[in-house]
Amino acid sequence: MFEGLPILSAITFIPLAGALALMFVARIWPKGDDQGLERNAPRVALIVSLVVFLLALALTIDFDSADAGFQFVEDTSWLGGGIDYRLGVDGISILFVLLTAFLTPLCILASEKSIKTRMIDYMVAFLILETLMIGTFVALDLILFYLFFEAVLIPMFIIIGVWGGKNRVYASYKFFLYTLLGSVLMLAAILWIYNFSGQQLGAPTTNMERLITELKIPGGIQTWLWLAFFASFAVKMPMWPVHTWLPDAHVEAPTAGSVILAGILLKLGGYGFLRFSLTLFPNASVELAPLIFWMSIIAIIYTSLVAYRQNDIKKLIAYSSVAHMGFVTMGIFTFNLQGIQGGIYQMLSHGIISGALFFCVGVIYDRMHTREIAFYGGLVKRMPVYAAFLMLFTMANVGLPGTSGFVGEILTMVGAYQVSPWIAAGAALGMILSAMYALHLYREVIFGEQTNEKLDDILDMNRREVLILAPLAILTIVLGVYPSLITDITSASVENLIANFNAATAVAGN
Amino acid sequence: MLQTISLFAPQLVLAFFASQLLSTGAFAKKDISVGVRYFAVGVLVLYAVIGFLLGQPTGTAFKGALIVDSYSHYMNFFLGMSAAAALMFSKSFFQTEKLDRFEFSVLVLYCTLGMSIMVSANTLLALYIGIEMQSLALYVMAAFNRDSLRASESGLKYFVLGALSSGLLLYGASLIYGFTGSLEFARIAQVITADGATPGIIAGMVFLLCGLAFKISAAPFHMWTPDVYEGSPTPVTGFFAAAPKFAAMALIARLLVGPFGDITTQWQQVIIVLAVLSMFVGAIGALTQTNIKRLMAYSSIANMGYALVALSAGTQAGVKGMLIFMSIYTITVIGIFACILQMRIRNGMVEQISDLAGLSKTNRGLAIVLTIFMFSVMGIPPLLGFFGKFFAFVPAMEAGLAWLVVIALVASVIGAFYYLRLVKIMWGDENEQEFVQAPKTLRGLAVITALLIFPLLLLPMISIPAQSLISQAAASLF
């Protein structure tokens, strides 16, 4: 369908073009009609992001899932010295592109009413953010990847810092500096690889395809480089014990910011592990897999317990995100088909479910302006539709069979069981704990007697809110009962990844 | 004779017109400062491009005292352009402060002449003459607002410490002369190749480097920087934060790979110490600053550290990395000062960081431009500052200095904090005051530099030729 067209560039840069157009329109808009501008900005942004979504959807349909390599590749010289502008998608990255393109319009729709100030700036920041997120997933050049990966910090810092809650300054600094510190270590490793590729391959390059297939990094150094990449991805993910920025950032970010943070940004870490750690440093990955398993299990159990003790709904969901990301890292580092497929599945499903949960929090926060669990109670009588939606997403978060959450968790645990039953047992314990905090939250907020008089005239969800949550609900169930929708697309690339991985580790084993 | 003229056309253009303008101004009946300024800008642009117009001639002249190569052509272009930009952005400031005198433009021309001699120096004597010519002009410019106590103080401080550094430099030069018997770079290199690193030569080299470290305000020779930056009139600060730093850095590079090219291991240690100290002094010192000019002073200290990281590799790629880094840094600094000069309320200029509060509401364009600059100096991609650091650190990595790169990157994270604070104040805080409408030149300059930083120079049709130009410049040193 897209023969010879730079479709990936188009998907990546249409939001940016939309943002620039929005800024231009804001400049030439007649003075004094600020309201008209504020009203129309979200519509423009929505249309732009819907176009991107449709393109991404068409791309996914056009994608040849039997081909394990990169497709729709674009390759143009850029900075010289082996650093070029290369884009491409394979079975692993294409779904993340789709997820990003899918969540962004919903976020824009959700922000239309909840954002009270500086609507144009907000929409511009969001569209730029979309460009950068998609760019991260489609970049096939180490430097280009780093460029997008790191640049995400700029709009996110501004979104949290400007439209965030009371403590937004602290949260945005913490978010920025934490992730920056992780990333610069990765940058040091990238510099090393760039230099090393010059020695081993004749000319320095950051072409991912060439690095993956041709570069052979010696064992001892692999470990250091792996750790440097790990520093970046573990913070992004976030893994225990460097997860502490996440609850702060989530609590302070506006609803749509939280959705993007949980839905997409956390996936950058997992995607990075898959794309870089496993392919570039296979031996170090094997060597350090136990570390990952320990950290994952601790994350799953510890953060689940922490989540149970939270008073703030958003914080509870934030901690549950950390626990669920534990499943992802555990799955990826089993190095088998089920584990990695499960890890990808879990990331996608968590993107949908946690996004939906944050939208749900946004619904009641917009009405009552508090996220205290104790404030609520007995909402089922006032907001039956809301209760139904929240029920679905809570259950999906717990991993109830029939929802997408179940598929991801069971696949990662099957994968982990092949490595060690104990790891799987630890993760299973985490599932029980997740039921504990999720049901606790649901009971406290939805059931029980309504004691708070302020809730007397709370309204149920309006059409716009249903419109946001309905697609997420449908996806949660569809992916829960028909997993091959996703696994068919990913399997060829994942099998290829594992084959390469096994070949690399087998050579070193001799 | 004719060949010498074509070689030194840039310097001759500067010297001739600077003298002409000086005498014209001295005998003019009325104030001609506006005309002189525009004329001087024209002269600087001509100076910047004339080397390229004449087809980049190369060679030495004046009995080998000065050398012209791709390196000096590249530097002339950059120095001329940034001096021209500084002259442009000084216009509105001096006019509103009623300080506009034609001497300022002439001083900028003489200072640029000094810098162009620095980057073409081929003997220790030419090196010293260039530095002194540049510095003397700078001392006067720092104290240009002679009725202001702060400006006089900063001029005096700059002069005393500058004289001290010149003393160190001369002492080093005399030691080198004593131990090699020559002032010419080529001859010094020969003697060092033959004799190896004798203690006298090393001592001389260290003194030379210390003297030059003053000029680039590398720690631990940075003490004068914050005071002088704060006290001088803002456009002057903007001028000497950009071009003179670059010129001194270029001179260090020529000195290190030229006469001292054979004792890389010896000077590498000195450069590494200077780099590490500068990065941390700059990053940590800036954390508590409330005056934006002082902040920029510490920021420049840190950035000199990053440039020294590139030089510490001691390779051609290292010089290229330094050139790329300093070029980007120079553009950024000019842009930032074009923004700082727009910070004017009805009662006059303001310099506190807190004065920027709520800028994104009152002056969106300025806020966006300044935010771009802040993220760029922080080194966040896709802004050009990131690529500056990238190309500065790759050669150090190549030279096996991975630990130094990691230290530099960690220091840049610490540094990120204070740039972030500026962004936060502009976008997050509530505003108290509104800046008056800035003149078109300032706004235009800020926007042009911001476009250069992002995204014009990232386009492949610009980035690849620019890189090959810089590679050629770096190669001509070896």
GROMACS .gro file of C-alpha atoms in nm, chain A residues 23 26 77-80 83 118 120-121 143 146-147 150-151 153-154 157-158 161-162 168-169 173 176-177 180-181 184-185 187-188 191-192 194-195, chain B residues 360-361 364 368 371 375 378 380-383 386-387 390 393-394 397-398 405-406 409 412-413 416-417 420-421 423-424 427-428 458 460 463-464 467:
model
   72
   23MET     CA    1   0.137   2.755   1.704
   26ALA     CA    2  -0.241   3.086   1.754
   77SER     CA    3   2.222   1.017   0.509
   78TRP     CA    4   2.201   1.260   0.794
   79LEU     CA    5   2.502   1.359   1.000
   80GLY     CA    6   2.771   1.166   0.818
   83ILE     CA    7   2.511   0.830   1.171
  118ARG     CA    8  -0.305   2.738   2.826
  120ILE     CA    9  -0.278   2.568   2.297
  121ASP     CA   10   0.052   2.512   2.473
  143ILE     CA   11   2.183   0.801   1.778
  146TYR     CA   12   1.869   0.821   2.168
  147LEU     CA   13   1.761   1.151   2.024
  150GLU     CA   14   1.581   1.156   2.546
  151ALA     CA   15   1.384   1.434   2.384
  153LEU     CA   16   1.182   1.442   2.859
  154ILE     CA   17   1.132   1.797   2.732
  157PHE     CA   18   0.881   1.797   3.194
  158ILE     CA   19   0.672   2.086   3.074
  161GLY     CA   20   0.564   2.118   3.552
  162VAL     CA   21   0.296   2.346   3.410
  168ARG     CA   22   0.443   1.958   4.045
  169VAL     CA   23   0.781   2.129   4.058
  173TYR     CA   24   1.251   1.781   3.856
  176PHE     CA   25   1.372   1.477   3.465
  177LEU     CA   26   1.691   1.432   3.661
  180LEU     CA   27   1.852   1.201   3.257
  181LEU     CA   28   2.108   1.042   3.485
  184VAL     CA   29   2.361   0.973   3.003
  185LEU     CA   30   2.514   0.645   3.113
  187LEU     CA   31   2.490   0.771   2.602
  188ALA     CA   32   2.838   0.687   2.727
  191LEU     CA   33   2.965   0.647   2.235
  192TRP     CA   34   3.173   0.344   2.318
  194TYR     CA   35   3.013   0.390   1.802
  195ASN     CA   36   3.386   0.401   1.854
  870SER     CA   37   0.561   3.214   2.891
  871LYS     CA   38   0.242   3.410   2.950
  874ARG     CA   39   0.563   3.359   2.462
  878ILE     CA   40   1.005   2.945   2.368
  881THR     CA   41   1.361   2.729   2.653
  885PHE     CA   42   1.755   2.252   2.671
  888MET     CA   43   2.172   2.106   2.885
  890ILE     CA   44   1.915   1.725   2.544
  891PRO     CA   45   1.854   1.597   2.192
  892PRO     CA   46   1.726   1.682   1.934
  893LEU     CA   47   1.875   2.024   2.003
  896PHE     CA   48   2.350   1.743   2.231
  897PHE     CA   49   2.543   1.697   1.910
  900PHE     CA   50   2.838   1.401   2.122
  903PHE     CA   51   3.304   1.309   2.370
  904VAL     CA   52   3.349   1.059   2.087
  907MET     CA   53   3.618   0.773   2.403
  908GLU     CA   54   3.842   0.679   2.111
  915VAL     CA   55   3.340   1.085   2.936
  916VAL     CA   56   3.133   0.932   3.213
  919LEU     CA   57   2.814   1.322   3.142
  922SER     CA   58   2.615   1.760   3.272
  923VAL     CA   59   2.331   1.603   3.470
  926ALA     CA   60   2.091   2.029   3.396
  927PHE     CA   61   1.937   2.128   3.726
  930LEU     CA   62   1.582   2.340   3.431
  931ARG     CA   63   1.520   2.594   3.701
  933VAL     CA   64   1.264   2.669   3.232
  934LYS     CA   65   1.052   2.605   3.537
  937TRP     CA   66   0.673   2.823   3.245
  938GLY     CA   67   0.564   2.741   3.597
  968LEU     CA   68   2.045   1.935   1.166
  970PRO     CA   69   2.163   1.683   0.616
  973SER     CA   70   2.522   1.931   0.851
  974ILE     CA   71   2.734   1.727   0.609
  977GLN     CA   72   3.117   1.883   0.906
   0.00000   0.00000   0.00000
